[in-house]
Amino acid sequence: MASPSSSMIHRLLLALSVVSAAVLVSGHLSPEFYAAKCPNLRNIVRSAMAEAVRQNPRNAAFVLRLFFHDCFVNVLRIAASGCDASILLDGTAAFASEKFANPNNNSAHGFELIDAIKARVEAECPATVSCADVLALSAHDGVASLGGPTWTVQLGRRDSVAAYQAAANREIPAPFNDLSKLISLFRDKGLSPRDMTALSGGHTIGLAQCSNFAAHIYNDCNADPSFVASRRRICSPDGGRNLAPIDSETPFRFDNAYYRGLVARRGLLHSDQELLNGGSQDALVRQYSADGEAFAGDFAAAMVKMGALSPRPGTTGEVRLKCSKLN
Ligand code: HEM
Ligand SMILES: *[C@@H]1O[C@H](CO)[C@@H](O)[C@H](O)[C@H]1NC(C)=O
């Protein structure tokens, strides 16, 4: 019977069967990958993201976080997973999507925006540009449109034919993680503690829900008391969905104010303040807080590194026509 679940299992098996062949082919990402096939791609994405960010600056934060959560689920390490748009799949009852994994369910957003940008790309360049590349470009353009750094966006990723909900629960860092756990989760992806501290600067934009920072403002004793008092006014110990800016200084400006907040002990999440709490990253946090250029350069370099996690090489995977569904 050709139910969606059995066809998906079939595709997964097919994908696994080419893993050994794929090992022989290195992932060839290149900034010019679509230069001939879709020459207007960069403009399509840039103008769509600029429009989306004008409507709501948080769209840049949504898309940056989606890209991070997409790349970080790297379970098979070789042909599948990494930055492969697996997070964008809707899934079915039998096919547990990453979209509904703990770190994403009720807090990852931007799916419709990426679907809409992909639709514009499809109109000009049918069946050519992967959803994973649309997401990589959108994340870059969102950061840039809020004043952040630019970097060379490597392209040529393939879209997954599977999603990895259990792996997402295991591999994506949580707000209650301490410094050593954060370092080890990034190290598992080949990202250094320096990359981790620079990438955490993504928290210079966007908002978080009370349930993710209540423990920090009620249980930790390393936070600025006036900051704690003001956050407690909107967030009870039981959690809930009330929002606060992660960088309270300039929540929609991609700058280094996040690190100044950490130095002032005004980190919102437990995991944020762990970066400056008497540990190995203190000096780097202080450096970034004083030197916006140093942060921008390291963030850009680390985004390129994260964006290269297990690209699907050669012809494995697919170029999805709609990001939320397998072809
Ligand atoms: C270091 C480990 C990290 C942890 C533990 C973590 C955790 C979180 C949590 C709990 C939230 C709030 C979600 C909510 O309440 O809805 C959040 C938001 C966010 N995260 Fe992270 N994150 C980490 C690293 C990163 C990285 C590396 C990036 C991107 C480079 C990133 C980008 C974002 C953005 C942009 C938001 C705001 C999204 C919005 O406005 O809805 N995070 N993160
Ligand atoms: C996602 O959140 C909804 C609403 O809170 C909940 O009903 C559902 O069980 C969650 N899904 C998973 C897979 O945890």
Short mmCIF file of N, CA and C in Angstrom, two decimals, residues 34-174:
data_model
loop_
_atom_site.label_atom_id
_atom_site.label_comp_id
_atom_site.label_asym_id
_atom_site.label_seq_id
_atom_site.Cartn_x
_atom_site.Cartn_y
_atom_site.Cartn_z
N TYR A 34 24.47 28.17 -8.27
CA TYR A 34 23.29 28.46 -9.11
C TYR A 34 23.54 29.58 -10.10
N ALA A 35 24.79 29.98 -10.28
CA ALA A 35 25.08 31.15 -11.12
C ALA A 35 24.50 31.00 -12.52
N ALA A 36 24.60 29.81 -13.08
CA ALA A 36 24.05 29.60 -14.42
C ALA A 36 22.58 29.18 -14.38
N LYS A 37 22.24 28.35 -13.35
CA LYS A 37 20.90 27.74 -13.32
C LYS A 37 19.83 28.67 -12.78
N CYS A 38 20.23 29.61 -11.95
CA CYS A 38 19.24 30.53 -11.35
C CYS A 38 19.93 31.84 -11.01
N PRO A 39 20.31 32.60 -12.03
CA PRO A 39 21.18 33.76 -11.82
C PRO A 39 20.57 34.84 -10.92
N ASN A 40 19.24 34.88 -10.84
CA ASN A 40 18.60 35.93 -10.04
C ASN A 40 18.31 35.49 -8.60
N LEU A 41 18.77 34.30 -8.23
CA LEU A 41 18.43 33.73 -6.92
C LEU A 41 18.72 34.69 -5.76
N ARG A 42 19.94 35.23 -5.75
CA ARG A 42 20.31 36.09 -4.63
C ARG A 42 19.35 37.27 -4.48
N ASN A 43 18.96 37.86 -5.60
CA ASN A 43 18.04 39.00 -5.55
C ASN A 43 16.65 38.60 -5.08
N ILE A 44 16.19 37.45 -5.53
CA ILE A 44 14.85 37.00 -5.11
C ILE A 44 14.81 36.86 -3.59
N VAL A 45 15.80 36.17 -3.04
CA VAL A 45 15.80 35.92 -1.59
C VAL A 45 16.02 37.23 -0.84
N ARG A 46 16.98 38.03 -1.32
CA ARG A 46 17.29 39.27 -0.60
C ARG A 46 16.07 40.18 -0.52
N SER A 47 15.37 40.33 -1.64
CA SER A 47 14.23 41.26 -1.59
C SER A 47 13.08 40.68 -0.78
N ALA A 48 12.89 39.36 -0.84
CA ALA A 48 11.82 38.75 -0.03
C ALA A 48 12.13 38.89 1.46
N MET A 49 13.37 38.68 1.85
CA MET A 49 13.73 38.80 3.27
C MET A 49 13.65 40.25 3.72
N ALA A 50 14.09 41.17 2.87
CA ALA A 50 14.03 42.59 3.25
C ALA A 50 12.59 42.99 3.53
N GLU A 51 11.69 42.53 2.66
CA GLU A 51 10.27 42.83 2.83
C GLU A 51 9.73 42.20 4.12
N ALA A 52 10.10 40.95 4.36
CA ALA A 52 9.62 40.24 5.56
C ALA A 52 10.14 40.90 6.84
N VAL A 53 11.39 41.35 6.81
CA VAL A 53 11.98 41.97 8.01
C VAL A 53 11.37 43.36 8.24
N ARG A 54 11.02 44.04 7.14
CA ARG A 54 10.33 45.32 7.28
C ARG A 54 8.98 45.12 7.95
N GLN A 55 8.28 44.06 7.55
CA GLN A 55 6.98 43.78 8.16
C GLN A 55 7.12 43.40 9.63
N ASN A 56 8.12 42.59 9.93
CA ASN A 56 8.35 42.15 11.31
C ASN A 56 9.81 41.76 11.46
N PRO A 57 10.58 42.59 12.18
CA PRO A 57 12.02 42.31 12.29
C PRO A 57 12.31 40.94 12.90
N ARG A 58 11.35 40.41 13.65
CA ARG A 58 11.59 39.10 14.27
C ARG A 58 11.70 38.00 13.23
N ASN A 59 11.21 38.26 12.01
CA ASN A 59 11.36 37.26 10.96
C ASN A 59 12.82 36.88 10.75
N ALA A 60 13.73 37.84 10.92
CA ALA A 60 15.16 37.53 10.76
C ALA A 60 15.60 36.55 11.85
N ALA A 61 15.09 36.75 13.07
CA ALA A 61 15.42 35.86 14.18
C ALA A 61 14.84 34.47 13.96
N PHE A 62 13.60 34.42 13.50
CA PHE A 62 12.96 33.12 13.24
C PHE A 62 13.80 32.29 12.28
N VAL A 63 14.21 32.93 11.20
CA VAL A 63 14.90 32.21 10.13
C VAL A 63 16.32 31.81 10.54
N LEU A 64 16.98 32.69 11.29
CA LEU A 64 18.33 32.35 11.77
C LEU A 64 18.26 31.12 12.69
N ARG A 65 17.27 31.12 13.58
CA ARG A 65 17.15 29.99 14.50
C ARG A 65 16.79 28.71 13.76
N LEU A 66 15.91 28.82 12.74
CA LEU A 66 15.57 27.63 11.94
C LEU A 66 16.81 27.04 11.29
N PHE A 67 17.65 27.90 10.75
CA PHE A 67 18.87 27.43 10.08
C PHE A 67 19.77 26.70 11.08
N PHE A 68 19.97 27.30 12.25
CA PHE A 68 20.77 26.66 13.30
C PHE A 68 20.20 25.28 13.65
N HIS A 69 18.90 25.23 13.90
CA HIS A 69 18.30 23.96 14.31
C HIS A 69 18.29 22.94 13.17
N ASP A 70 18.28 23.42 11.94
CA ASP A 70 18.36 22.51 10.80
C ASP A 70 19.76 21.90 10.72
N CYS A 71 20.77 22.75 10.75
CA CYS A 71 22.15 22.29 10.59
C CYS A 71 22.59 21.39 11.74
N PHE A 72 22.08 21.67 12.94
CA PHE A 72 22.62 20.99 14.12
C PHE A 72 22.19 19.54 14.24
N VAL A 73 21.17 19.15 13.51
CA VAL A 73 20.75 17.75 13.57
C VAL A 73 21.49 17.02 12.47
N ASN A 74 22.51 16.32 12.89
CA ASN A 74 23.52 15.83 11.95
C ASN A 74 23.76 14.36 12.23
N VAL A 75 22.65 13.63 12.32
CA VAL A 75 22.71 12.31 12.94
C VAL A 75 23.52 11.29 12.14
N LEU A 76 23.41 11.30 10.85
CA LEU A 76 24.13 10.27 10.08
C LEU A 76 25.51 10.74 9.64
N ARG A 77 25.73 12.03 9.76
CA ARG A 77 27.05 12.63 9.54
C ARG A 77 27.59 12.53 8.12
N ILE A 78 27.13 11.61 7.31
CA ILE A 78 27.76 11.43 6.01
C ILE A 78 26.87 12.01 4.91
N ALA A 79 25.94 11.24 4.41
CA ALA A 79 25.16 11.73 3.28
C ALA A 79 23.94 12.51 3.73
N ALA A 80 23.30 12.05 4.79
CA ALA A 80 22.05 12.68 5.20
C ALA A 80 22.30 13.66 6.33
N SER A 81 21.33 14.50 6.57
CA SER A 81 21.28 15.40 7.71
C SER A 81 22.28 16.54 7.62
N GLY A 82 22.48 17.26 8.73
CA GLY A 82 23.15 18.55 8.63
C GLY A 82 22.18 19.58 8.07
N CYS A 83 22.68 20.55 7.32
CA CYS A 83 21.82 21.61 6.78
C CYS A 83 21.09 21.05 5.55
N ASP A 84 19.96 20.41 5.79
CA ASP A 84 19.28 19.67 4.72
C ASP A 84 17.78 19.95 4.69
N ALA A 85 17.35 21.02 5.36
CA ALA A 85 15.93 21.41 5.38
C ALA A 85 15.03 20.37 6.03
N SER A 86 15.62 19.43 6.78
CA SER A 86 14.79 18.41 7.43
C SER A 86 13.81 19.04 8.42
N ILE A 87 14.20 20.17 9.02
CA ILE A 87 13.33 20.81 10.01
C ILE A 87 12.05 21.36 9.37
N LEU A 88 12.07 21.56 8.06
CA LEU A 88 10.93 22.21 7.40
C LEU A 88 9.80 21.24 7.08
N LEU A 89 10.05 19.95 7.18
CA LEU A 89 9.02 18.96 6.81
C LEU A 89 7.88 18.94 7.82
N ASP A 90 6.66 18.90 7.30
CA ASP A 90 5.49 18.82 8.18
C ASP A 90 5.42 17.50 8.91
N GLY A 91 5.77 16.44 8.22
CA GLY A 91 5.65 15.12 8.81
C GLY A 91 4.22 14.63 8.83
N THR A 92 4.04 13.42 9.33
CA THR A 92 2.73 12.79 9.47
C THR A 92 2.75 12.07 10.80
N ALA A 93 1.65 11.45 11.11
CA ALA A 93 1.62 10.71 12.38
C ALA A 93 2.73 9.66 12.41
N ALA A 94 3.02 9.08 11.25
CA ALA A 94 4.01 8.00 11.21
C ALA A 94 5.42 8.51 10.95
N PHE A 95 5.55 9.79 10.72
CA PHE A 95 6.82 10.35 10.30
C PHE A 95 7.07 11.54 11.19
N ALA A 96 7.83 11.33 12.26
CA ALA A 96 7.97 12.34 13.31
C ALA A 96 8.89 13.45 12.85
N SER A 97 8.31 14.58 12.55
CA SER A 97 9.11 15.69 12.03
C SER A 97 9.90 16.37 13.14
N GLU A 98 11.03 16.94 12.76
CA GLU A 98 11.82 17.76 13.68
C GLU A 98 11.06 19.00 14.14
N LYS A 99 10.13 19.44 13.26
CA LYS A 99 9.34 20.62 13.58
C LYS A 99 8.69 20.51 14.96
N PHE A 100 8.38 19.28 15.36
CA PHE A 100 7.68 19.08 16.62
C PHE A 100 8.57 18.49 17.71
N ALA A 101 9.87 18.47 17.49
CA ALA A 101 10.80 18.07 18.55
C ALA A 101 10.76 19.12 19.66
N ASN A 102 11.20 18.74 20.86
CA ASN A 102 11.09 19.65 22.01
C ASN A 102 11.66 21.05 21.77
N PRO A 103 12.85 21.17 21.18
CA PRO A 103 13.39 22.54 21.04
C PRO A 103 12.62 23.38 20.02
N ASN A 104 11.78 22.75 19.21
CA ASN A 104 11.10 23.46 18.12
C ASN A 104 9.60 23.63 18.34
N ASN A 105 8.99 22.60 18.93
CA ASN A 105 7.53 22.61 19.07
C ASN A 105 7.12 23.85 19.86
N ASN A 106 6.21 24.63 19.33
CA ASN A 106 5.71 25.86 19.98
C ASN A 106 6.78 26.94 20.13
N SER A 107 7.92 26.82 19.48
CA SER A 107 8.87 27.93 19.56
C SER A 107 9.65 28.19 18.28
N ALA A 108 9.69 27.26 17.35
CA ALA A 108 10.33 27.55 16.07
C ALA A 108 9.27 28.17 15.15
N HIS A 109 9.66 29.22 14.47
CA HIS A 109 8.73 29.92 13.57
C HIS A 109 9.46 30.26 12.27
N GLY A 110 8.68 30.70 11.30
CA GLY A 110 9.28 31.12 10.04
C GLY A 110 9.08 30.11 8.92
N PHE A 111 8.37 29.03 9.22
CA PHE A 111 8.16 27.98 8.21
C PHE A 111 7.41 28.52 7.00
N GLU A 112 6.34 29.32 7.27
CA GLU A 112 5.53 29.83 6.16
C GLU A 112 6.35 30.82 5.33
N LEU A 113 7.20 31.59 6.02
CA LEU A 113 8.04 32.56 5.30
C LEU A 113 8.98 31.83 4.33
N ILE A 114 9.62 30.77 4.81
CA ILE A 114 10.53 30.03 3.93
C ILE A 114 9.74 29.39 2.78
N ASP A 115 8.56 28.87 3.08
CA ASP A 115 7.72 28.31 2.00
C ASP A 115 7.42 29.37 0.96
N ALA A 116 7.14 30.60 1.42
CA ALA A 116 6.78 31.67 0.48
C ALA A 116 7.99 32.09 -0.35
N ILE A 117 9.16 32.16 0.26
CA ILE A 117 10.36 32.53 -0.50
C ILE A 117 10.69 31.44 -1.52
N LYS A 118 10.55 30.20 -1.06
CA LYS A 118 10.79 29.08 -1.98
C LYS A 118 9.82 29.14 -3.17
N ALA A 119 8.56 29.52 -2.92
CA ALA A 119 7.59 29.60 -4.01
C ALA A 119 8.01 30.65 -5.04
N ARG A 120 8.55 31.77 -4.56
CA ARG A 120 9.04 32.80 -5.50
C ARG A 120 10.22 32.26 -6.31
N VAL A 121 11.08 31.50 -5.65
CA VAL A 121 12.24 30.93 -6.34
C VAL A 121 11.76 29.91 -7.37
N GLU A 122 10.78 29.08 -6.99
CA GLU A 122 10.23 28.08 -7.93
C GLU A 122 9.65 28.74 -9.16
N ALA A 123 9.02 29.90 -8.98
CA ALA A 123 8.38 30.57 -10.12
C ALA A 123 9.42 30.96 -11.17
N GLU A 124 10.62 31.30 -10.73
CA GLU A 124 11.67 31.69 -11.69
C GLU A 124 12.58 30.55 -12.09
N CYS A 125 12.80 29.63 -11.18
CA CYS A 125 13.78 28.55 -11.41
C CYS A 125 13.18 27.24 -10.91
N PRO A 126 12.26 26.64 -11.70
CA PRO A 126 11.56 25.45 -11.20
C PRO A 126 12.51 24.28 -10.91
N ALA A 127 12.23 23.62 -9.78
CA ALA A 127 12.92 22.37 -9.42
C ALA A 127 14.44 22.48 -9.49
N THR A 128 14.97 23.60 -9.03
CA THR A 128 16.42 23.84 -9.17
C THR A 128 17.12 24.09 -7.84
N VAL A 129 16.51 24.93 -7.00
CA VAL A 129 17.19 25.39 -5.78
C VAL A 129 16.64 24.64 -4.57
N SER A 130 17.52 24.05 -3.78
CA SER A 130 17.05 23.27 -2.63
C SER A 130 16.49 24.19 -1.54
N CYS A 131 15.61 23.63 -0.73
CA CYS A 131 15.08 24.36 0.43
C CYS A 131 16.20 24.65 1.42
N ALA A 132 17.16 23.74 1.53
CA ALA A 132 18.29 23.95 2.44
C ALA A 132 19.07 25.19 2.04
N ASP A 133 19.24 25.40 0.74
CA ASP A 133 19.96 26.60 0.28
C ASP A 133 19.10 27.86 0.44
N VAL A 134 17.80 27.74 0.21
CA VAL A 134 16.91 28.89 0.43
C VAL A 134 17.00 29.32 1.90
N LEU A 135 17.03 28.34 2.80
CA LEU A 135 17.12 28.65 4.23
C LEU A 135 18.48 29.29 4.57
N ALA A 136 19.55 28.75 4.00
CA ALA A 136 20.89 29.30 4.26
C ALA A 136 20.99 30.76 3.79
N LEU A 137 20.43 31.04 2.61
CA LEU A 137 20.46 32.41 2.09
C LEU A 137 19.57 33.33 2.90
N SER A 138 18.40 32.83 3.29
CA SER A 138 17.45 33.66 4.05
C SER A 138 18.04 34.03 5.41
N ALA A 139 18.72 33.07 6.05
CA ALA A 139 19.34 33.35 7.35
C ALA A 139 20.40 34.44 7.19
N HIS A 140 21.21 34.30 6.16
CA HIS A 140 22.25 35.31 5.90
C HIS A 140 21.62 36.68 5.65
N ASP A 141 20.61 36.73 4.79
CA ASP A 141 20.04 38.01 4.41
C ASP A 141 19.28 38.66 5.58
N GLY A 142 18.68 37.83 6.42
CA GLY A 142 18.00 38.36 7.61
C GLY A 142 18.99 39.03 8.56
N VAL A 143 20.11 38.36 8.81
CA VAL A 143 21.15 38.92 9.68
C VAL A 143 21.65 40.23 9.09
N ALA A 144 21.93 40.21 7.78
CA ALA A 144 22.46 41.41 7.13
C ALA A 144 21.46 42.56 7.21
N SER A 145 20.17 42.24 7.07
CA SER A 145 19.19 43.33 7.05
C SER A 145 18.98 43.95 8.42
N LEU A 146 19.45 43.29 9.49
CA LEU A 146 19.40 43.92 10.81
C LEU A 146 20.75 44.50 11.21
N GLY A 147 21.62 44.69 10.23
CA GLY A 147 22.89 45.36 10.50
C GLY A 147 24.04 44.42 10.84
N GLY A 148 23.81 43.11 10.68
CA GLY A 148 24.85 42.14 11.01
C GLY A 148 25.85 41.95 9.89
N PRO A 149 26.83 41.08 10.14
CA PRO A 149 27.88 40.83 9.15
C PRO A 149 27.36 40.05 7.95
N THR A 150 28.12 40.11 6.87
CA THR A 150 27.82 39.26 5.72
C THR A 150 28.93 38.22 5.60
N TRP A 151 28.65 37.16 4.89
CA TRP A 151 29.65 36.12 4.64
C TRP A 151 29.35 35.48 3.30
N THR A 152 30.27 34.69 2.83
CA THR A 152 30.07 34.00 1.56
C THR A 152 29.16 32.81 1.81
N VAL A 153 27.96 32.83 1.23
CA VAL A 153 27.04 31.72 1.45
C VAL A 153 27.34 30.62 0.44
N GLN A 154 27.82 29.51 0.97
CA GLN A 154 28.08 28.35 0.13
C GLN A 154 26.75 27.70 -0.25
N LEU A 155 26.66 27.19 -1.46
CA LEU A 155 25.40 26.64 -1.97
C LEU A 155 25.63 25.28 -2.64
N GLY A 156 24.52 24.56 -2.82
CA GLY A 156 24.60 23.24 -3.44
C GLY A 156 24.15 22.12 -2.52
N ARG A 157 23.52 22.52 -1.38
CA ARG A 157 23.01 21.50 -0.45
C ARG A 157 21.83 20.76 -1.10
N ARG A 158 21.60 19.54 -0.66
CA ARG A 158 20.43 18.78 -1.10
C ARG A 158 19.45 18.67 0.08
N ASP A 159 18.18 18.53 -0.24
CA ASP A 159 17.17 18.40 0.81
C ASP A 159 17.04 16.95 1.26
N SER A 160 16.77 16.79 2.53
CA SER A 160 16.68 15.44 3.10
C SER A 160 15.43 14.72 2.58
N VAL A 161 15.46 13.42 2.68
CA VAL A 161 14.25 12.63 2.45
C VAL A 161 13.79 12.01 3.77
N ALA A 162 14.29 12.57 4.86
CA ALA A 162 13.89 12.08 6.19
C ALA A 162 14.01 13.22 7.18
N ALA A 163 13.43 13.04 8.38
CA ALA A 163 13.63 13.99 9.47
C ALA A 163 13.98 13.19 10.70
N TYR A 164 14.51 13.85 11.71
CA TYR A 164 15.15 13.14 12.82
C TYR A 164 14.71 13.74 14.14
N GLN A 165 13.47 13.48 14.53
CA GLN A 165 12.94 14.15 15.72
C GLN A 165 13.72 13.77 16.98
N ALA A 166 14.03 12.49 17.13
CA ALA A 166 14.74 12.06 18.34
C ALA A 166 16.13 12.68 18.40
N ALA A 167 16.78 12.76 17.24
CA ALA A 167 18.11 13.36 17.20
C ALA A 167 18.03 14.85 17.54
N ALA A 168 16.98 15.51 17.07
CA ALA A 168 16.82 16.93 17.39
C ALA A 168 16.71 17.11 18.91
N ASN A 169 15.99 16.23 19.56
CA ASN A 169 15.87 16.33 21.02
C ASN A 169 17.21 16.14 21.72
N ARG A 170 18.05 15.29 21.17
CA ARG A 170 19.36 15.00 21.77
C ARG A 170 20.41 16.06 21.45
N GLU A 171 20.42 16.54 20.22
CA GLU A 171 21.58 17.27 19.71
C GLU A 171 21.46 18.80 19.79
N ILE A 172 20.25 19.32 19.82
CA ILE A 172 20.09 20.79 19.88
C ILE A 172 20.24 21.22 21.34
N PRO A 173 21.09 22.22 21.60
CA PRO A 173 21.31 22.63 22.99
C PRO A 173 20.04 23.17 23.64
N ALA A 174 19.97 23.05 24.96
CA ALA A 174 18.80 23.48 25.71
C ALA A 174 19.19 24.64 26.63
#
